[in-house]
């Protein structure tokens, strides 16, 4: 699952996925739109339920900060989801 929120200048992107060992990974990227300023954090969740709880927490925080949800995909294979993954991989090397 991939979800992206944006404000006028900033973004937050969350990716919930399983790794090759079956563990649930919660990845969160944030930064300024149009720049490479930002960060990336990966967390190992105990379960999918825990990862979705973290996602709900992020959604609540971003909403309270005035961010709007601009993208949500449960399937990582859509062109939009692939673009979001490309953005995550750019940050991963920073």
mmCIF file of N, CA and C in Angstrom:
data_model
loop_
_atom_site.group_PDB
_atom_site.id
_atom_site.type_symbol
_atom_site.label_atom_id
_atom_site.label_comp_id
_atom_site.label_asym_id
_atom_site.label_seq_id
_atom_site.Cartn_x
_atom_site.Cartn_y
_atom_site.Cartn_z
ATOM 1 N N UNK A 1 0.842 -1.162 0.000
ATOM 2 C CA UNK A 1 0.000 0.000 0.000
ATOM 3 C C UNK A 1 0.896 1.238 0.000
ATOM 4 N N UNK A 2 0.535 2.208 -0.813
ATOM 5 C CA UNK A 2 1.266 3.463 -0.904
ATOM 6 C C UNK A 2 0.273 4.604 -0.735
ATOM 7 N N UNK A 3 0.615 5.561 0.144
ATOM 8 C CA UNK A 3 -0.234 6.724 0.369
ATOM 9 C C UNK A 3 0.671 7.959 0.378
ATOM 10 N N UNK A 4 0.190 9.026 -0.284
ATOM 11 C CA UNK A 4 0.953 10.274 -0.330
ATOM 12 C C UNK A 4 0.059 11.440 0.074
ATOM 13 N N UNK A 5 0.614 12.316 0.924
ATOM 14 C CA UNK A 5 -0.039 13.544 1.335
ATOM 15 C C UNK A 5 0.838 14.715 0.897
ATOM 16 N N UNK A 6 0.197 15.834 0.592
ATOM 17 C CA UNK A 6 0.948 17.024 0.212
ATOM 18 C C UNK A 6 0.328 18.263 0.848
ATOM 19 N N UNK A 7 1.203 19.226 1.132
ATOM 20 C CA UNK A 7 0.776 20.579 1.465
ATOM 21 C C UNK A 7 1.264 21.442 0.307
ATOM 22 N N UNK A 8 1.280 22.729 0.492
ATOM 23 C CA UNK A 8 1.706 23.607 -0.599
ATOM 24 C C UNK A 8 3.154 23.333 -1.017
ATOM 25 N N UNK A 9 4.020 23.027 -0.060
ATOM 26 C CA UNK A 9 5.443 22.867 -0.373
ATOM 27 C C UNK A 9 6.027 21.512 0.010
ATOM 28 N N UNK A 10 5.327 20.756 0.855
ATOM 29 C CA UNK A 10 5.906 19.541 1.417
ATOM 30 C C UNK A 10 5.073 18.307 1.087
ATOM 31 N N UNK A 11 5.687 17.145 1.281
ATOM 32 C CA UNK A 11 4.988 15.880 1.050
ATOM 33 C C UNK A 11 5.389 14.875 2.111
ATOM 34 N N UNK A 12 4.535 13.880 2.298
ATOM 35 C CA UNK A 12 4.814 12.705 3.111
ATOM 36 C C UNK A 12 4.307 11.518 2.308
ATOM 37 N N UNK A 13 5.136 10.480 2.202
ATOM 38 C CA UNK A 13 4.765 9.285 1.451
ATOM 39 C C UNK A 13 4.999 8.074 2.343
ATOM 40 N N UNK A 14 4.014 7.188 2.434
ATOM 41 C CA UNK A 14 4.122 5.976 3.233
ATOM 42 C C UNK A 14 3.954 4.765 2.321
ATOM 43 N N UNK A 15 4.814 3.772 2.531
ATOM 44 C CA UNK A 15 4.725 2.515 1.784
ATOM 45 C C UNK A 15 4.731 1.375 2.801
ATOM 46 N N UNK A 16 3.669 0.580 2.797
ATOM 47 C CA UNK A 16 3.561 -0.602 3.648
ATOM 48 C C UNK A 16 3.693 -1.822 2.749
ATOM 49 N N UNK A 17 4.684 -2.672 3.043
ATOM 50 C CA UNK A 17 4.922 -3.833 2.185
ATOM 51 C C UNK A 17 5.614 -4.945 2.972
ATOM 52 N N UNK A 18 5.620 -6.121 2.387
ATOM 53 C CA UNK A 18 6.319 -7.251 2.983
ATOM 54 C C UNK A 18 7.671 -7.421 2.309
ATOM 55 N N UNK A 19 8.681 -7.778 3.100
ATOM 56 C CA UNK A 19 9.984 -8.068 2.520
ATOM 57 C C UNK A 19 10.040 -9.549 2.128
ATOM 58 N N UNK A 20 11.187 -9.987 1.661
ATOM 59 C CA UNK A 20 11.288 -11.365 1.164
ATOM 60 C C UNK A 20 11.197 -12.409 2.277
ATOM 61 N N UNK A 21 11.267 -11.981 3.531
ATOM 62 C CA UNK A 21 11.132 -12.898 4.651
ATOM 63 C C UNK A 21 9.710 -12.930 5.205
ATOM 64 N N UNK A 22 8.827 -12.114 4.621
ATOM 65 C CA UNK A 22 7.446 -12.059 5.064
ATOM 66 C C UNK A 22 7.189 -11.049 6.162
ATOM 67 N N UNK A 23 8.225 -10.293 6.549
ATOM 68 C CA UNK A 23 8.049 -9.259 7.568
ATOM 69 C C UNK A 23 7.389 -8.028 6.954
ATOM 70 N N UNK A 24 6.602 -7.327 7.766
ATOM 71 C CA UNK A 24 5.932 -6.117 7.300
ATOM 72 C C UNK A 24 6.820 -4.913 7.561
ATOM 73 N N UNK A 25 7.057 -4.137 6.511
ATOM 74 C CA UNK A 25 7.917 -2.956 6.569
ATOM 75 C C UNK A 25 7.050 -1.718 6.368
ATOM 76 N N UNK A 26 7.258 -0.724 7.219
ATOM 77 C CA UNK A 26 6.564 0.557 7.147
ATOM 78 C C UNK A 26 7.627 1.591 6.791
ATOM 79 N N UNK A 27 7.567 2.092 5.554
ATOM 80 C CA UNK A 27 8.534 3.088 5.087
ATOM 81 C C UNK A 27 7.840 4.432 4.980
ATOM 82 N N UNK A 28 8.492 5.459 5.522
ATOM 83 C CA UNK A 28 7.928 6.810 5.484
ATOM 84 C C UNK A 28 8.984 7.759 4.951
ATOM 85 N N UNK A 29 8.620 8.494 3.892
ATOM 86 C CA UNK A 29 9.496 9.507 3.307
ATOM 87 C C UNK A 29 8.819 10.857 3.439
ATOM 88 N N UNK A 30 9.616 11.901 3.607
ATOM 89 C CA UNK A 30 9.067 13.245 3.725
ATOM 90 C C UNK A 30 10.074 14.226 3.143
ATOM 91 N N UNK A 31 9.565 15.375 2.739
ATOM 92 C CA UNK A 31 10.466 16.384 2.209
ATOM 93 C C UNK A 31 9.743 17.519 1.537
ATOM 94 N N UNK A 32 10.536 18.344 0.835
ATOM 95 C CA UNK A 32 10.007 19.471 0.097
ATOM 96 C C UNK A 32 9.754 19.044 -1.339
ATOM 97 N N UNK A 33 8.603 19.404 -1.857
ATOM 98 C CA UNK A 33 8.238 19.049 -3.227
ATOM 99 C C UNK A 33 9.209 19.706 -4.194
ATOM 100 N N UNK A 34 9.704 18.921 -5.146
ATOM 101 C CA UNK A 34 10.598 19.438 -6.173
ATOM 102 C C UNK A 34 12.059 19.488 -5.781
ATOM 103 N N UNK A 35 12.398 19.019 -4.571
ATOM 104 C CA UNK A 35 13.791 18.995 -4.135
ATOM 105 C C UNK A 35 14.119 17.612 -3.597
ATOM 106 N N UNK A 36 15.366 17.402 -3.262
ATOM 107 C CA UNK A 36 15.749 16.155 -2.610
ATOM 108 C C UNK A 36 15.948 16.357 -1.112
ATOM 109 N N UNK A 37 15.479 17.489 -0.577
ATOM 110 C CA UNK A 37 15.528 17.717 0.858
ATOM 111 C C UNK A 37 14.447 16.883 1.519
ATOM 112 N N UNK A 38 14.813 16.122 2.512
ATOM 113 C CA UNK A 38 13.844 15.291 3.195
ATOM 114 C C UNK A 38 14.514 14.121 3.856
ATOM 115 N N UNK A 39 13.731 13.129 4.178
ATOM 116 C CA UNK A 39 14.267 11.970 4.852
ATOM 117 C C UNK A 39 13.462 10.725 4.545
ATOM 118 N N UNK A 40 14.011 9.613 5.000
ATOM 119 C CA UNK A 40 13.387 8.313 4.776
ATOM 120 C C UNK A 40 13.640 7.453 6.003
ATOM 121 N N UNK A 41 12.590 6.816 6.489
ATOM 122 C CA UNK A 41 12.721 5.943 7.652
ATOM 123 C C UNK A 41 11.965 4.650 7.387
ATOM 124 N N UNK A 42 12.593 3.522 7.728
ATOM 125 C CA UNK A 42 11.968 2.212 7.611
ATOM 126 C C UNK A 42 11.777 1.656 9.015
ATOM 127 N N UNK A 43 10.598 1.072 9.265
ATOM 128 C CA UNK A 43 10.316 0.441 10.545
ATOM 129 C C UNK A 43 9.781 -0.961 10.301
ATOM 130 N N UNK A 44 10.207 -1.891 11.131
ATOM 131 C CA UNK A 44 9.715 -3.263 11.073
ATOM 132 C C UNK A 44 8.485 -3.365 11.971
ATOM 133 N N UNK A 45 7.351 -3.721 11.382
ATOM 134 C CA UNK A 45 6.105 -3.869 12.142
ATOM 135 C C UNK A 45 5.949 -5.317 12.583
ATOM 136 N N UNK A 46 5.303 -5.501 13.717
ATOM 137 C CA UNK A 46 5.050 -6.855 14.211
ATOM 138 C C UNK A 46 4.039 -7.592 13.339
ATOM 139 N N UNK A 47 3.150 -6.815 12.682
ATOM 140 C CA UNK A 47 2.094 -7.418 11.867
ATOM 141 C C UNK A 47 1.571 -6.372 10.885
ATOM 142 N N UNK A 48 0.763 -6.833 9.947
ATOM 143 C CA UNK A 48 0.111 -5.903 9.021
ATOM 144 C C UNK A 48 -0.806 -4.955 9.786
ATOM 145 N N UNK A 49 -1.469 -5.480 10.814
ATOM 146 C CA UNK A 49 -2.373 -4.650 11.618
ATOM 147 C C UNK A 49 -1.611 -3.506 12.281
ATOM 148 N N UNK A 50 -0.427 -3.775 12.793
ATOM 149 C CA UNK A 50 0.365 -2.718 13.408
ATOM 150 C C UNK A 50 0.774 -1.680 12.363
ATOM 151 N N UNK A 51 1.181 -2.128 11.179
ATOM 152 C CA UNK A 51 1.572 -1.203 10.108
ATOM 153 C C UNK A 51 0.406 -0.316 9.694
ATOM 154 N N UNK A 52 -0.792 -0.881 9.613
ATOM 155 C CA UNK A 52 -1.947 -0.055 9.243
ATOM 156 C C UNK A 52 -2.333 0.903 10.362
ATOM 157 N N UNK A 53 -2.095 0.528 11.607
ATOM 158 C CA UNK A 53 -2.318 1.443 12.723
ATOM 159 C C UNK A 53 -1.360 2.625 12.613
ATOM 160 N N UNK A 54 -0.094 2.345 12.296
ATOM 161 C CA UNK A 54 0.878 3.425 12.100
ATOM 162 C C UNK A 54 0.449 4.320 10.940
ATOM 163 N N UNK A 55 -0.077 3.714 9.880
ATOM 164 C CA UNK A 55 -0.557 4.484 8.729
ATOM 165 C C UNK A 55 -1.711 5.402 9.129
ATOM 166 N N UNK A 56 -2.634 4.891 9.922
ATOM 167 C CA UNK A 56 -3.745 5.721 10.413
ATOM 168 C C UNK A 56 -3.233 6.876 11.262
ATOM 169 N N UNK A 57 -2.210 6.618 12.080
ATOM 170 C CA UNK A 57 -1.614 7.680 12.899
ATOM 171 C C UNK A 57 -1.005 8.772 12.020
ATOM 172 N N UNK A 58 -0.267 8.367 10.990
ATOM 173 C CA UNK A 58 0.336 9.341 10.078
ATOM 174 C C UNK A 58 -0.751 10.131 9.364
ATOM 175 N N UNK A 59 -1.805 9.459 8.928
ATOM 176 C CA UNK A 59 -2.911 10.139 8.245
ATOM 177 C C UNK A 59 -3.540 11.196 9.153
ATOM 178 N N UNK A 60 -3.738 10.865 10.414
ATOM 179 C CA UNK A 60 -4.320 11.808 11.368
ATOM 180 C C UNK A 60 -3.394 13.016 11.566
ATOM 181 N N UNK A 61 -2.112 12.760 11.729
ATOM 182 C CA UNK A 61 -1.139 13.839 11.933
ATOM 183 C C UNK A 61 -1.084 14.747 10.709
ATOM 184 N N UNK A 62 -1.023 14.156 9.516
ATOM 185 C CA UNK A 62 -0.917 14.974 8.306
ATOM 186 C C UNK A 62 -2.182 15.806 8.090
ATOM 187 N N UNK A 63 -3.324 15.224 8.378
ATOM 188 C CA UNK A 63 -4.587 15.964 8.259
ATOM 189 C C UNK A 63 -4.598 17.162 9.206
ATOM 190 N N UNK A 64 -4.131 16.956 10.435
ATOM 191 C CA UNK A 64 -4.114 18.044 11.413
ATOM 192 C C UNK A 64 -3.119 19.134 11.027
ATOM 193 N N UNK A 65 -2.129 18.794 10.208
ATOM 194 C CA UNK A 65 -1.132 19.767 9.755
ATOM 195 C C UNK A 65 -1.528 20.446 8.445
ATOM 196 N N UNK A 66 -2.700 20.112 7.932
ATOM 197 C CA UNK A 66 -3.182 20.749 6.714
ATOM 198 C C UNK A 66 -2.759 20.056 5.431
ATOM 199 N N UNK A 67 -2.211 18.860 5.521
ATOM 200 C CA UNK A 67 -1.842 18.098 4.332
ATOM 201 C C UNK A 67 -3.093 17.431 3.755
ATOM 202 N N UNK A 68 -3.127 17.281 2.462
ATOM 203 C CA UNK A 68 -4.238 16.602 1.790
ATOM 204 C C UNK A 68 -3.720 15.305 1.172
ATOM 205 N N UNK A 69 -4.509 14.246 1.292
ATOM 206 C CA UNK A 69 -4.146 12.983 0.646
ATOM 207 C C UNK A 69 -4.314 13.167 -0.856
ATOM 208 N N UNK A 70 -3.244 12.924 -1.611
ATOM 209 C CA UNK A 70 -3.295 13.109 -3.058
ATOM 210 C C UNK A 70 -3.176 11.795 -3.819
ATOM 211 N N UNK A 71 -2.805 10.716 -3.115
ATOM 212 C CA UNK A 71 -2.646 9.440 -3.804
ATOM 213 C C UNK A 71 -2.738 8.303 -2.795
ATOM 214 N N UNK A 72 -3.444 7.241 -3.202
ATOM 215 C CA UNK A 72 -3.493 6.013 -2.412
ATOM 216 C C UNK A 72 -3.642 4.841 -3.364
ATOM 217 N N UNK A 73 -2.793 3.842 -3.187
ATOM 218 C CA UNK A 73 -2.858 2.639 -4.024
ATOM 219 C C UNK A 73 -2.578 1.416 -3.169
ATOM 220 N N UNK A 74 -3.408 0.432 -3.294
ATOM 221 C CA UNK A 74 -3.157 -0.823 -2.585
ATOM 222 C C UNK A 74 -2.334 -1.776 -3.437
ATOM 223 N N UNK A 75 -2.221 -1.475 -4.725
ATOM 224 C CA UNK A 75 -1.475 -2.306 -5.667
ATOM 225 C C UNK A 75 -0.218 -1.547 -6.103
ATOM 226 N N UNK A 76 0.945 -2.113 -5.837
ATOM 227 C CA UNK A 76 2.212 -1.455 -6.160
ATOM 228 C C UNK A 76 2.554 -1.475 -7.648
ATOM 229 N N UNK A 77 1.691 -2.044 -8.496
ATOM 230 C CA UNK A 77 2.039 -2.189 -9.913
ATOM 231 C C UNK A 77 1.460 -1.104 -10.813
ATOM 232 N N UNK A 78 0.594 -0.231 -10.295
ATOM 233 C CA UNK A 78 0.033 0.835 -11.131
ATOM 234 C C UNK A 78 1.140 1.822 -11.503
ATOM 235 N N UNK A 79 1.002 2.538 -12.609
ATOM 236 C CA UNK A 79 2.036 3.514 -13.001
ATOM 237 C C UNK A 79 2.274 4.578 -11.930
ATOM 238 N N UNK A 80 1.218 5.019 -11.273
ATOM 239 C CA UNK A 80 1.363 6.021 -10.218
ATOM 240 C C UNK A 80 2.146 5.463 -9.034
ATOM 241 N N UNK A 81 1.843 4.203 -8.674
ATOM 242 C CA UNK A 81 2.548 3.565 -7.572
ATOM 243 C C UNK A 81 4.017 3.354 -7.926
ATOM 244 N N UNK A 82 4.290 2.998 -9.166
ATOM 245 C CA UNK A 82 5.675 2.830 -9.606
ATOM 246 C C UNK A 82 6.443 4.145 -9.517
ATOM 247 N N UNK A 83 5.788 5.258 -9.863
ATOM 248 C CA UNK A 83 6.422 6.573 -9.751
ATOM 249 C C UNK A 83 6.704 6.903 -8.285
ATOM 250 N N UNK A 84 5.773 6.586 -7.406
ATOM 251 C CA UNK A 84 5.984 6.818 -5.974
ATOM 252 C C UNK A 84 7.160 5.986 -5.470
ATOM 253 N N UNK A 85 7.265 4.752 -5.935
ATOM 254 C CA UNK A 85 8.377 3.891 -5.544
ATOM 255 C C UNK A 85 9.701 4.444 -6.065
ATOM 256 N N UNK A 86 9.684 5.023 -7.251
ATOM 257 C CA UNK A 86 10.890 5.628 -7.805
ATOM 258 C C UNK A 86 11.340 6.787 -6.913
ATOM 259 N N UNK A 87 10.399 7.581 -6.445
ATOM 260 C CA UNK A 87 10.730 8.693 -5.559
ATOM 261 C C UNK A 87 11.327 8.187 -4.248
ATOM 262 N N UNK A 88 10.785 7.087 -3.719
ATOM 263 C CA UNK A 88 11.334 6.496 -2.508
ATOM 264 C C UNK A 88 12.762 6.017 -2.735
ATOM 265 N N UNK A 89 13.005 5.385 -3.873
ATOM 266 C CA UNK A 89 14.344 4.857 -4.131
ATOM 267 C C UNK A 89 15.363 5.981 -4.306
ATOM 268 N N UNK A 90 14.943 7.142 -4.793
ATOM 269 C CA UNK A 90 15.855 8.280 -4.908
ATOM 270 C C UNK A 90 16.313 8.728 -3.520
ATOM 271 N N UNK A 91 15.401 8.720 -2.573
ATOM 272 C CA UNK A 91 15.745 9.121 -1.206
ATOM 273 C C UNK A 91 16.568 8.071 -0.493
ATOM 274 N N UNK A 92 16.391 6.809 -0.842
ATOM 275 C CA UNK A 92 17.072 5.723 -0.159
ATOM 276 C C UNK A 92 18.594 5.832 -0.298
ATOM 277 N N UNK A 93 19.052 6.404 -1.387
ATOM 278 C CA UNK A 93 20.489 6.536 -1.601
ATOM 279 C C UNK A 93 21.093 7.787 -0.994
ATOM 280 N N UNK A 94 20.262 8.669 -0.444
ATOM 281 C CA UNK A 94 20.774 9.931 0.112
ATOM 282 C C UNK A 94 21.368 9.709 1.465
#
